[in-house]
mmCIF file of C-alpha atoms and ligand atoms in Angstrom:
data_model
loop_
_atom_site.group_PDB
_atom_site.id
_atom_site.type_symbol
_atom_site.label_atom_id
_atom_site.label_comp_id
_atom_site.label_asym_id
_atom_site.label_seq_id
_atom_site.Cartn_x
_atom_site.Cartn_y
_atom_site.Cartn_z
ATOM 1 C CA PRO B 118 3.329 -9.951 -8.926
ATOM 2 C CA ALA B 119 6.022 -10.028 -11.008
ATOM 3 C CA VAL B 120 7.385 -6.510 -9.411
ATOM 4 C CA ARG B 121 10.172 -4.762 -10.530
ATOM 5 C CA ALA B 122 12.744 -2.720 -7.157
ATOM 6 C CA GLN B 123 12.738 0.136 -8.587
ATOM 7 C CA THR B 124 12.487 1.654 -12.386
ATOM 8 C CA PRO B 125 15.515 3.201 -13.947
ATOM 9 C CA ALA B 126 13.869 6.856 -13.567
ATOM 10 C CA LEU B 127 13.216 7.096 -10.313
ATOM 11 C CA ALA B 128 15.590 8.109 -7.240
ATOM 12 C CA THR B 129 18.375 4.709 -6.107
ATOM 13 C CA ARG B 130 15.962 3.225 -3.247
ATOM 14 C CA ARG B 131 17.445 3.882 -0.328
ATOM 15 C CA LYS B 132 19.647 1.208 1.470
ATOM 16 C CA SER B 133 18.152 0.605 4.830
ATOM 17 C CA ARG B 134 18.014 -3.082 6.795
ATOM 18 C CA GLN B 135 15.313 -5.622 5.430
ATOM 19 C CA VAL B 136 13.566 -7.598 8.381
ATOM 20 C CA MET B 137 10.939 -10.328 7.305
ATOM 21 C CA VAL B 138 6.897 -9.982 8.361
ATOM 22 C CA GLY B 139 6.522 -13.334 8.223
ATOM 23 C CA SER B 140 6.678 -14.493 4.515
ATOM 24 C CA VAL B 141 6.960 -11.174 4.095
ATOM 25 C CA PRO B 142 10.760 -9.227 4.065
ATOM 26 C CA VAL B 143 10.675 -5.295 3.266
ATOM 27 C CA GLY B 144 13.332 -3.520 3.851
ATOM 28 C CA GLY B 145 16.525 -4.445 1.994
ATOM 29 C CA ASP B 146 15.648 -4.514 -1.862
ATOM 30 C CA ALA B 147 12.608 -6.843 -1.212
ATOM 31 C CA PRO B 148 9.411 -5.046 -3.493
ATOM 32 C CA VAL B 149 7.866 -2.382 -1.968
ATOM 33 C CA SER B 150 5.231 -4.330 -0.227
ATOM 34 C CA VAL B 151 0.905 -3.450 0.115
ATOM 35 C CA GLN B 152 -1.254 -3.745 3.514
ATOM 36 C CA SER B 153 -4.309 -2.809 5.195
ATOM 37 C CA MET B 154 -6.206 -3.045 8.027
ATOM 38 C CA THR B 155 -9.222 -5.483 9.926
ATOM 39 C CA THR B 156 -12.462 -2.982 10.594
ATOM 40 C CA THR B 157 -14.386 -5.465 12.214
ATOM 41 C CA PRO B 158 -13.854 -6.639 16.102
ATOM 42 C CA THR B 159 -10.963 -8.794 16.214
ATOM 43 C CA ALA B 160 -12.488 -10.690 19.071
ATOM 44 C CA ASP B 161 -14.892 -11.517 15.857
ATOM 45 C CA VAL B 162 -12.281 -14.516 14.885
ATOM 46 C CA ASN B 163 -14.575 -15.153 12.051
ATOM 47 C CA ALA B 164 -15.103 -12.047 10.737
ATOM 48 C CA THR B 165 -11.972 -10.717 10.798
ATOM 49 C CA LEU B 166 -10.430 -13.668 8.619
ATOM 50 C CA GLN B 167 -13.581 -12.868 5.714
ATOM 51 C CA GLN B 168 -11.887 -9.190 5.723
ATOM 52 C CA ILE B 169 -8.400 -10.477 6.175
ATOM 53 C CA ALA B 170 -9.323 -12.776 2.896
ATOM 54 C CA GLU B 171 -11.249 -10.394 1.333
ATOM 55 C CA LEU B 172 -7.977 -8.271 1.347
ATOM 56 C CA THR B 173 -5.749 -10.551 -0.057
ATOM 57 C CA ALA B 174 -7.837 -11.337 -2.682
ATOM 58 C CA ALA B 175 -7.777 -8.360 -3.578
ATOM 59 C CA GLY B 176 -4.064 -8.021 -3.104
ATOM 60 C CA CYS B 177 -2.680 -7.057 1.106
ATOM 61 C CA GLN B 178 -0.158 -8.455 1.940
ATOM 62 C CA ILE B 179 0.892 -7.765 4.814
ATOM 63 C CA VAL B 180 -2.541 -6.813 7.740
ATOM 64 C CA ARG B 181 -2.384 -5.895 11.317
ATOM 65 C CA VAL B 182 -6.232 -6.413 12.958
ATOM 66 C CA ALA B 183 -6.079 -3.755 16.577
ATOM 67 C CA VAL B 184 -5.423 -5.401 20.002
ATOM 68 C CA PRO B 185 -7.289 -2.629 22.052
ATOM 69 C CA SER B 186 -9.312 -5.477 24.792
ATOM 70 C CA GLN B 187 -7.941 -9.280 26.753
ATOM 71 C CA ASP B 188 -10.799 -10.965 24.075
ATOM 72 C CA ASP B 189 -9.135 -9.563 20.793
ATOM 73 C CA ALA B 190 -5.403 -11.360 22.353
ATOM 74 C CA ASP B 191 -8.460 -13.987 22.291
ATOM 75 C CA ALA B 192 -8.284 -14.268 19.094
ATOM 76 C CA LEU B 193 -5.245 -13.759 17.874
ATOM 77 C CA PRO B 194 -3.951 -17.064 17.527
ATOM 78 C CA LYS B 195 -6.754 -18.528 15.516
ATOM 79 C CA ILE B 196 -6.738 -15.220 13.416
ATOM 80 C CA ALA B 197 -2.951 -16.010 13.260
ATOM 81 C CA ALA B 198 -2.824 -19.500 11.737
ATOM 82 C CA LYS B 199 -6.324 -19.220 10.011
ATOM 83 C CA ALA B 200 -5.127 -16.019 7.793
ATOM 84 C CA PRO B 201 -3.472 -16.581 4.257
ATOM 85 C CA ILE B 202 -1.032 -13.580 4.829
ATOM 86 C CA PRO B 203 0.861 -11.887 7.580
ATOM 87 C CA VAL B 204 -0.983 -10.457 10.900
ATOM 88 C CA ILE B 205 0.524 -7.906 12.854
ATOM 89 C CA ALA B 206 -0.385 -7.325 15.915
ATOM 90 C CA ASP B 207 -1.819 -3.521 16.789
ATOM 91 C CA ILE B 208 -1.322 -2.796 19.990
ATOM 92 C CA HIS B 209 -1.046 0.640 21.839
ATOM 93 C CA PHE B 210 -0.586 0.114 25.928
ATOM 94 C CA GLN B 211 -0.837 -3.137 27.889
ATOM 95 C CA PRO B 212 2.432 -5.079 27.696
ATOM 96 C CA LYS B 213 0.480 -8.726 28.307
ATOM 97 C CA TYR B 214 -0.898 -8.276 24.782
ATOM 98 C CA VAL B 215 2.255 -7.761 22.912
ATOM 99 C CA PHE B 216 3.109 -10.678 24.923
ATOM 100 C CA ALA B 217 -0.365 -12.478 23.870
ATOM 101 C CA ALA B 218 0.373 -11.799 20.380
ATOM 102 C CA ILE B 219 3.696 -13.442 20.445
ATOM 103 C CA ASP B 220 3.320 -16.061 21.379
ATOM 104 C CA ALA B 221 -0.282 -16.124 19.153
ATOM 105 C CA GLY B 222 1.797 -16.096 15.718
ATOM 106 C CA CYS B 223 1.796 -12.880 14.764
ATOM 107 C CA ALA B 224 3.662 -11.735 12.701
ATOM 108 C CA ALA B 225 4.778 -8.664 13.689
ATOM 109 C CA VAL B 226 3.978 -6.878 16.697
ATOM 110 C CA ARG B 227 2.963 -2.428 15.756
ATOM 111 C CA VAL B 228 3.938 -1.554 19.752
ATOM 112 C CA ASN B 229 5.460 2.679 20.691
ATOM 113 C CA PRO B 230 7.560 1.340 23.400
ATOM 114 C CA GLY B 231 7.150 5.121 24.969
ATOM 115 C CA ASN B 232 4.001 3.865 25.851
ATOM 116 C CA ILE B 233 4.807 1.015 27.669
ATOM 117 C CA LYS B 234 7.429 2.330 29.651
ATOM 118 C CA LYS B 235 5.332 5.162 31.226
ATOM 119 C CA PHE B 236 2.803 1.454 32.509
ATOM 120 C CA ASP B 237 4.722 -0.552 32.722
ATOM 121 C CA ASP B 238 8.216 -0.903 32.233
ATOM 122 C CA LYS B 239 8.319 -4.577 29.643
ATOM 123 C CA VAL B 240 10.257 -3.349 27.474
ATOM 124 C CA GLY B 241 12.849 -4.883 27.997
ATOM 125 C CA GLU B 242 10.828 -7.581 28.098
ATOM 126 C CA ILE B 243 9.321 -7.583 25.001
ATOM 127 C CA ALA B 244 12.869 -7.044 23.333
ATOM 128 C CA LYS B 245 13.828 -10.262 24.115
ATOM 129 C CA ALA B 246 10.205 -11.979 23.789
ATOM 130 C CA ALA B 247 10.334 -10.255 20.136
ATOM 131 C CA SER B 248 13.651 -11.357 18.996
ATOM 132 C CA GLU B 249 13.442 -15.067 20.406
ATOM 133 C CA ALA B 250 10.533 -14.749 18.097
ATOM 134 C CA GLY B 251 12.008 -13.058 15.190
ATOM 135 C CA VAL B 252 8.723 -11.828 15.588
ATOM 136 C CA PRO B 253 9.481 -7.485 14.285
ATOM 137 C CA ILE B 254 7.658 -4.268 16.148
ATOM 138 C CA ARG B 255 7.091 -1.500 14.426
ATOM 139 C CA ILE B 256 7.571 1.567 15.851
ATOM 140 C CA GLY B 257 4.354 4.060 14.734
ATOM 141 C CA VAL B 258 3.983 7.988 15.496
ATOM 142 C CA ASN B 259 1.510 9.543 14.835
ATOM 143 C CA ALA B 260 1.047 13.258 14.951
ATOM 144 C CA GLY B 261 -2.304 13.153 16.363
ATOM 145 C CA SER B 262 -0.357 10.842 19.669
ATOM 146 C CA LEU B 263 2.417 12.337 19.813
ATOM 147 C CA ASP B 264 4.644 12.504 23.245
ATOM 148 C CA LYS B 265 3.182 15.582 25.235
ATOM 149 C CA ARG B 266 7.099 16.023 26.119
ATOM 150 C CA LEU B 267 7.795 17.365 21.742
ATOM 151 C CA LEU B 268 4.726 18.701 21.215
ATOM 152 C CA ALA B 269 5.412 20.639 24.427
ATOM 153 C CA LYS B 270 9.115 21.350 22.849
ATOM 154 C CA TYR B 271 8.015 21.959 19.141
ATOM 155 C CA GLY B 272 4.464 23.632 19.859
ATOM 156 C CA ARG B 273 2.700 21.047 17.701
ATOM 157 C CA PRO B 274 3.453 17.769 16.125
ATOM 158 C CA THR B 275 5.722 18.895 13.435
ATOM 159 C CA ALA B 276 8.452 16.224 10.550
ATOM 160 C CA GLU B 277 11.136 17.132 13.450
ATOM 161 C CA ALA B 278 8.853 16.537 16.135
ATOM 162 C CA LEU B 279 7.069 13.250 14.572
ATOM 163 C CA VAL B 280 11.152 12.149 13.700
ATOM 164 C CA GLU B 281 13.197 13.272 17.228
ATOM 165 C CA SER B 282 10.121 10.948 18.606
ATOM 166 C CA ALA B 283 10.374 8.644 16.117
ATOM 167 C CA LEU B 284 14.410 7.859 16.704
ATOM 168 C CA TRP B 285 13.637 8.053 20.448
ATOM 169 C CA GLU B 286 11.643 5.134 20.544
ATOM 170 C CA CYS B 287 13.319 3.212 19.026
ATOM 171 C CA SER B 288 16.174 3.195 21.497
ATOM 172 C CA LEU B 289 14.456 2.598 23.765
ATOM 173 C CA PHE B 290 14.731 -0.807 22.625
ATOM 174 C CA GLU B 291 17.742 0.028 20.693
ATOM 175 C CA GLU B 292 19.474 -0.314 24.607
ATOM 176 C CA HIS B 293 18.473 -3.187 24.439
ATOM 177 C CA GLY B 294 19.966 -4.817 21.753
ATOM 178 C CA PHE B 295 16.721 -4.802 19.346
ATOM 179 C CA ARG B 296 16.809 -3.736 15.843
ATOM 180 C CA ASP B 297 14.475 -5.776 14.089
ATOM 181 C CA ILE B 298 11.740 -2.369 13.372
ATOM 182 C CA LYS B 299 10.638 -0.345 10.976
ATOM 183 C CA ILE B 300 8.828 2.837 11.031
ATOM 184 C CA SER B 301 6.715 5.390 10.520
ATOM 185 C CA VAL B 302 5.722 8.982 10.832
ATOM 186 C CA LYS B 303 2.263 9.809 10.088
ATOM 187 C CA HIS B 304 1.414 13.537 9.844
ATOM 188 C CA HIS B 305 -2.692 13.753 8.077
ATOM 189 C CA ASP B 306 -0.662 16.689 5.986
ATOM 190 C CA PRO B 307 1.231 14.960 3.357
ATOM 191 C CA VAL B 308 3.239 17.996 3.426
ATOM 192 C CA VAL B 309 4.369 17.768 6.881
ATOM 193 C CA MET B 310 4.743 14.327 5.757
ATOM 194 C CA ILE B 311 6.359 14.124 3.389
ATOM 195 C CA GLN B 312 9.606 15.718 4.853
ATOM 196 C CA ALA B 313 9.377 13.831 8.527
ATOM 197 C CA TYR B 314 9.370 11.134 5.836
ATOM 198 C CA ARG B 315 12.794 12.693 4.779
ATOM 199 C CA MET B 316 14.096 13.201 8.031
ATOM 200 C CA LEU B 317 14.019 9.983 9.264
ATOM 201 C CA ALA B 318 15.270 8.438 6.362
ATOM 202 C CA GLU B 319 18.415 9.839 6.438
ATOM 203 C CA ARG B 320 18.550 9.385 10.175
ATOM 204 C CA CYS B 321 18.760 5.738 9.853
ATOM 205 C CA ASP B 322 18.269 2.489 8.584
ATOM 206 C CA TYR B 323 15.673 1.099 9.318
ATOM 207 C CA PRO B 324 12.666 0.198 6.445
ATOM 208 C CA LEU B 325 9.822 2.172 6.005
ATOM 209 C CA HIS B 326 5.856 2.244 6.758
ATOM 210 C CA LEU B 327 5.120 5.399 4.898
ATOM 211 C CA GLY B 328 1.202 6.859 5.649
ATOM 212 C CA VAL B 329 -1.128 9.502 5.674
ATOM 213 C CA THR B 330 -2.617 9.065 8.249
ATOM 214 C CA GLU B 331 -6.520 10.097 8.755
ATOM 215 C CA ALA B 332 -6.492 11.537 5.091
ATOM 216 C CA GLY B 333 -10.316 11.425 4.702
ATOM 217 C CA PRO B 334 -12.946 10.124 2.504
ATOM 218 C CA ALA B 335 -11.230 7.581 -0.748
ATOM 219 C CA PHE B 336 -11.302 10.526 -2.795
ATOM 220 C CA GLN B 337 -9.037 12.479 -0.241
ATOM 221 C CA GLY B 338 -7.441 10.005 0.799
ATOM 222 C CA THR B 339 -6.512 8.421 -2.727
ATOM 223 C CA ILE B 340 -4.761 12.655 -3.852
ATOM 224 C CA LYS B 341 -3.067 12.496 -0.620
ATOM 225 C CA SER B 342 -1.715 9.093 0.127
ATOM 226 C CA ALA B 343 -0.358 8.909 -3.476
ATOM 227 C CA THR B 344 0.982 12.809 -3.501
ATOM 228 C CA ALA B 345 2.761 11.682 -0.212
ATOM 229 C CA PHE B 346 3.978 8.531 -1.851
ATOM 230 C CA GLY B 347 4.027 9.241 -4.828
ATOM 231 C CA ALA B 348 7.159 12.170 -4.285
ATOM 232 C CA LEU B 349 8.934 9.358 -1.825
ATOM 233 C CA LEU B 350 8.863 6.978 -2.716
ATOM 234 C CA ALA B 351 10.116 8.272 -5.852
ATOM 235 C CA GLU B 352 12.784 9.561 -4.026
ATOM 236 C CA GLY B 353 13.666 6.114 -3.336
ATOM 237 C CA ILE B 354 12.266 6.506 0.339
ATOM 238 C CA GLY B 355 9.825 3.622 1.607
ATOM 239 C CA ASP B 356 9.078 0.014 1.944
ATOM 240 C CA THR B 357 5.619 -1.152 2.738
ATOM 241 C CA ILE B 358 2.946 1.049 2.116
ATOM 242 C CA ARG B 359 -0.634 1.854 4.169
ATOM 243 C CA VAL B 360 -2.978 4.287 2.208
ATOM 244 C CA SER B 361 -5.730 4.628 5.820
ATOM 245 C CA LEU B 362 -9.060 6.154 4.158
ATOM 246 C CA SER B 363 -12.249 5.972 6.116
ATOM 247 C CA ALA B 364 -13.241 3.593 3.505
ATOM 248 C CA PRO B 365 -13.424 0.178 3.510
ATOM 249 C CA PRO B 366 -9.709 -1.844 4.198
ATOM 250 C CA VAL B 367 -10.423 -3.173 0.103
ATOM 251 C CA GLU B 368 -10.422 0.168 -1.352
ATOM 252 C CA GLU B 369 -7.307 0.859 0.652
ATOM 253 C CA VAL B 370 -5.620 -1.535 -0.817
ATOM 254 C CA LYS B 371 -6.882 -0.806 -4.647
ATOM 255 C CA VAL B 372 -5.237 2.444 -4.297
ATOM 256 C CA GLY B 373 -1.541 1.152 -3.088
ATOM 257 C CA ILE B 374 -1.756 -0.805 -5.495
ATOM 258 C CA ALA B 375 -2.374 1.695 -8.629
ATOM 259 C CA ILE B 376 0.757 3.654 -6.109
ATOM 260 C CA LEU B 377 2.801 1.105 -7.415
ATOM 261 C CA GLU B 378 2.021 0.265 -10.770
ATOM 262 C CA ALA B 379 2.127 3.594 -11.525
ATOM 263 C CA LEU B 380 5.173 4.628 -10.582
ATOM 264 C CA GLY B 381 6.083 1.048 -11.844
ATOM 265 C CA LEU B 382 7.331 -0.474 -9.177
ATOM 266 C CA ARG B 383 4.779 -2.655 -9.302
ATOM 267 C CA GLU B 384 4.062 -4.670 -12.114
ATOM 268 C CA ARG B 385 0.606 -3.557 -14.373
ATOM 269 C CA GLY B 386 -2.562 -6.060 -14.621
ATOM 270 C CA LEU B 387 -5.227 -4.484 -17.072
ATOM 271 C CA GLU B 388 -4.755 -0.803 -18.031
ATOM 272 C CA ILE B 389 -6.963 1.455 -19.571
ATOM 273 C CA VAL B 390 -5.437 4.462 -21.410
ATOM 274 C CA SER B 391 -8.622 6.170 -22.451
ATOM 275 C CA CYS B 392 -8.605 9.688 -24.238
ATOM 276 C CA PRO B 393 -10.406 12.511 -22.085
ATOM 277 C CA ALA B 394 -12.606 13.248 -25.330
ATOM 278 C CA CYS B 395 -12.627 16.618 -27.009
ATOM 279 C CA GLY B 396 -15.081 17.817 -30.199
ATOM 280 C CA ARG B 397 -13.582 15.243 -31.972
ATOM 281 C CA ALA B 398 -15.209 12.384 -30.646
ATOM 282 C CA GLN B 399 -17.615 10.203 -32.260
ATOM 283 C CA VAL B 400 -18.083 7.736 -29.176
ATOM 284 C CA ASP B 401 -19.540 8.676 -26.032
ATOM 285 C CA VAL B 402 -15.427 7.022 -25.110
ATOM 286 C CA TYR B 403 -16.222 7.050 -21.115
ATOM 287 C CA THR B 404 -18.664 4.608 -20.681
ATOM 288 C CA LEU B 405 -16.927 2.944 -23.713
ATOM 289 C CA ALA B 406 -13.643 3.145 -22.073
ATOM 290 C CA GLN B 407 -16.200 0.918 -18.678
ATOM 291 C CA GLU B 408 -17.410 -1.315 -20.545
ATOM 292 C CA VAL B 409 -13.758 -3.244 -21.058
ATOM 293 C CA GLU B 410 -12.325 -1.618 -18.150
ATOM 294 C CA ALA B 411 -15.718 -4.240 -16.501
ATOM 295 C CA GLY B 412 -14.855 -6.744 -19.489
ATOM 296 C CA LEU B 413 -11.482 -7.288 -18.990
ATOM 297 C CA LYS B 414 -11.186 -7.011 -15.595
ATOM 298 C CA GLY B 415 -9.531 -9.742 -13.515
ATOM 299 C CA PHE B 416 -7.410 -10.835 -16.599
ATOM 300 C CA PRO B 417 -4.619 -12.989 -16.024
ATOM 301 C CA VAL B 418 -2.121 -11.197 -17.783
ATOM 302 C CA PRO B 419 -0.862 -7.827 -18.108
ATOM 303 C CA LEU B 420 -2.289 -5.389 -21.112
ATOM 304 C CA ARG B 421 -2.941 -2.599 -21.848
ATOM 305 C CA VAL B 422 -5.608 -1.156 -23.758
ATOM 306 C CA ALA B 423 -6.673 1.852 -25.832
ATOM 307 C CA VAL B 424 -9.754 3.168 -25.845
ATOM 308 C CA MET B 425 -9.496 6.547 -27.939
ATOM 309 C CA GLY B 426 -12.786 8.664 -29.106
ATOM 310 C CA CYS B 427 -11.595 9.160 -32.931
ATOM 311 C CA VAL B 428 -8.981 8.273 -35.767
ATOM 312 C CA VAL B 429 -7.457 11.027 -36.134
ATOM 313 C CA ASN B 430 -5.715 10.557 -33.319
ATOM 314 C CA GLY B 431 -5.678 7.481 -31.559
ATOM 315 C CA PRO B 432 -4.651 5.151 -32.964
ATOM 316 C CA GLY B 433 -1.107 7.021 -32.897
ATOM 317 C CA GLU B 434 -1.817 8.172 -29.551
ATOM 318 C CA ALA B 435 -2.478 4.941 -28.312
ATOM 319 C CA ARG B 436 0.986 3.350 -30.257
ATOM 320 C CA GLU B 437 2.318 1.584 -27.437
ATOM 321 C CA ALA B 438 -0.630 -0.242 -26.118
ATOM 322 C CA ASP B 439 -1.398 -3.908 -26.639
ATOM 323 C CA LEU B 440 -4.250 -3.565 -28.320
ATOM 324 C CA GLY B 441 -7.219 -0.542 -28.877
ATOM 325 C CA VAL B 442 -10.156 1.257 -30.424
ATOM 326 C CA ALA B 443 -10.331 4.164 -32.070
ATOM 327 C CA SER B 444 -14.058 4.937 -32.413
ATOM 328 C CA GLY B 445 -15.926 7.003 -36.172
ATOM 329 C CA ASN B 446 -18.318 6.375 -37.815
ATOM 330 C CA GLY B 447 -20.665 4.649 -35.989
ATOM 331 C CA LYS B 448 -17.448 2.099 -36.037
ATOM 332 C CA GLY B 449 -14.255 1.377 -34.070
ATOM 333 C CA GLN B 450 -11.028 0.175 -36.009
ATOM 334 C CA ILE B 451 -9.438 -2.449 -33.654
ATOM 335 C CA PHE B 452 -5.332 -1.882 -33.535
ATOM 336 C CA VAL B 453 -3.398 -4.355 -32.190
ATOM 337 C CA LYS B 454 0.435 -2.252 -31.455
ATOM 338 C CA GLY B 455 -0.572 0.568 -33.617
ATOM 339 C CA GLU B 456 -1.177 -1.146 -36.432
ATOM 340 C CA VAL B 457 -5.260 -1.000 -37.439
ATOM 341 C CA ILE B 458 -6.535 -5.817 -37.326
ATOM 342 C CA LYS B 459 -9.490 -5.089 -38.693
ATOM 343 C CA THR B 460 -13.360 -2.171 -38.262
ATOM 344 C CA VAL B 461 -16.131 -2.919 -36.312
ATOM 345 C CA PRO B 462 -19.766 -1.453 -35.782
ATOM 346 C CA GLU B 463 -19.590 0.041 -33.138
ATOM 347 C CA SER B 464 -21.943 -3.030 -30.860
ATOM 348 C CA GLN B 465 -19.640 -4.749 -31.323
ATOM 349 C CA ILE B 466 -16.579 -2.833 -29.483
ATOM 350 C CA VAL B 467 -16.461 -4.250 -26.519
ATOM 351 C CA GLU B 468 -16.305 -8.427 -27.443
ATOM 352 C CA THR B 469 -14.373 -7.905 -30.227
ATOM 353 C CA LEU B 470 -11.208 -5.887 -27.786
ATOM 354 C CA ILE B 471 -12.069 -9.100 -25.519
ATOM 355 C CA GLU B 472 -11.583 -11.533 -27.957
ATOM 356 C CA GLU B 473 -7.868 -9.680 -29.063
ATOM 357 C CA ALA B 474 -7.692 -9.471 -25.487
ATOM 358 C CA MET B 475 -8.159 -13.609 -24.802
ATOM 359 C CA ARG B 476 -5.797 -13.635 -27.562
ATOM 360 C CA ILE B 477 -2.729 -12.177 -26.934
ATOM 361 C CA ALA B 478 -3.626 -13.790 -23.486
ATOM 362 C CA GLU B 479 -2.977 -17.230 -25.250
ATOM 363 C CA GLU B 480 -0.203 -16.506 -26.903
ATOM 364 C CA ARG B 481 1.151 -15.348 -23.589
ATOM 365 C CA GLY B 482 0.690 -19.203 -23.281
ATOM 366 C CA VAL B 483 -2.323 -18.270 -20.192
ATOM 367 C CA LYS B 484 -6.056 -19.796 -21.221
HETATM 368 FE FE1 SF4 T 1832 -9.992 14.078 -28.694
HETATM 369 FE FE2 SF4 T 1832 -9.457 11.518 -30.599
HETATM 370 FE FE3 SF4 T 1832 -8.010 12.527 -28.879
HETATM 371 FE FE4 SF4 T 1832 -10.654 11.493 -27.622
HETATM 372 S S1 SF4 T 1832 -8.038 10.460 -29.434
HETATM 373 S S2 SF4 T 1832 -8.715 13.102 -26.628
HETATM 374 S S3 SF4 T 1832 -10.894 12.586 -29.107
HETATM 375 S S4 SF4 T 1832 -8.776 13.746 -30.021
#
């Protein structure tokens, strides 16, 4: 998708190092990427690849798979080879799975060296293997699994505790000269999360993976993620995002893309500008907006369509739309770039808008 690195109204983007997650650059001047995580057992190669295909179709650019067992590690070569987007292996404790993921051709590994060090200190060997393979590592600090030492020091997973943990984890790799790192510091509370990322952004130049962890079911998780990511991205902080929802991962991708579109960090596809309706509305705006959205789903060019409930304010309110309708007296005034081009009966509004949208697509060279 066409993307802008930053819109002028947002703060200048924080300067970060760039890492390559397979073919997808993260950090530096790379557009903010959207990622998600599969929910299938990774050892079930077909189901996992199927879900990765669905995520890719929804616009996901990087996918993470959990690797809690040897069977999962054994599945990685096939998954990494066949997935259409870069695959990140998510590993908690076992260094042998990290080596397996690198050998399997995974594009990156999420692992916290602090965990590795506690059980079997292979951090230096991991740094060497990752470096030789050109595989970056994501250090992912989560409020729920914060190091006991820091929990004792701060009493609870504060923003300071998350940042101290992340920078300490980084230092374990830096000791071995490894800096191909991106970081997340996730918390379920957007306010603490925002504070943590702000602090982290000041204290290092690693690219940052934004996430509100355990954000909740779809509605609440969407609000929390949009609020937190919106605040940070508007400040120029954040290089890749993952929305966490207790919902199918395709929903996470849709929300992630919509957040970037809303901030102007990614060119919008179809945008429906519909009025909230008020006492002047002469048509069922909600249904009409839904029908227009459904009729133009997957439209091949960026398009802003206005659906307005009345002819009093409608055309004026929607002047910046490519195309729109303002309803009144059982009819719809169809307008293009603010000019009324025809008036049709209410029953023909949706089909007329779709026809006009097709005409616009043809004008822009898309059949
Ligand atoms: Fe009300 Fe008309 Fe504005 Fe819709 S377009 S909110 S119906 S005044």
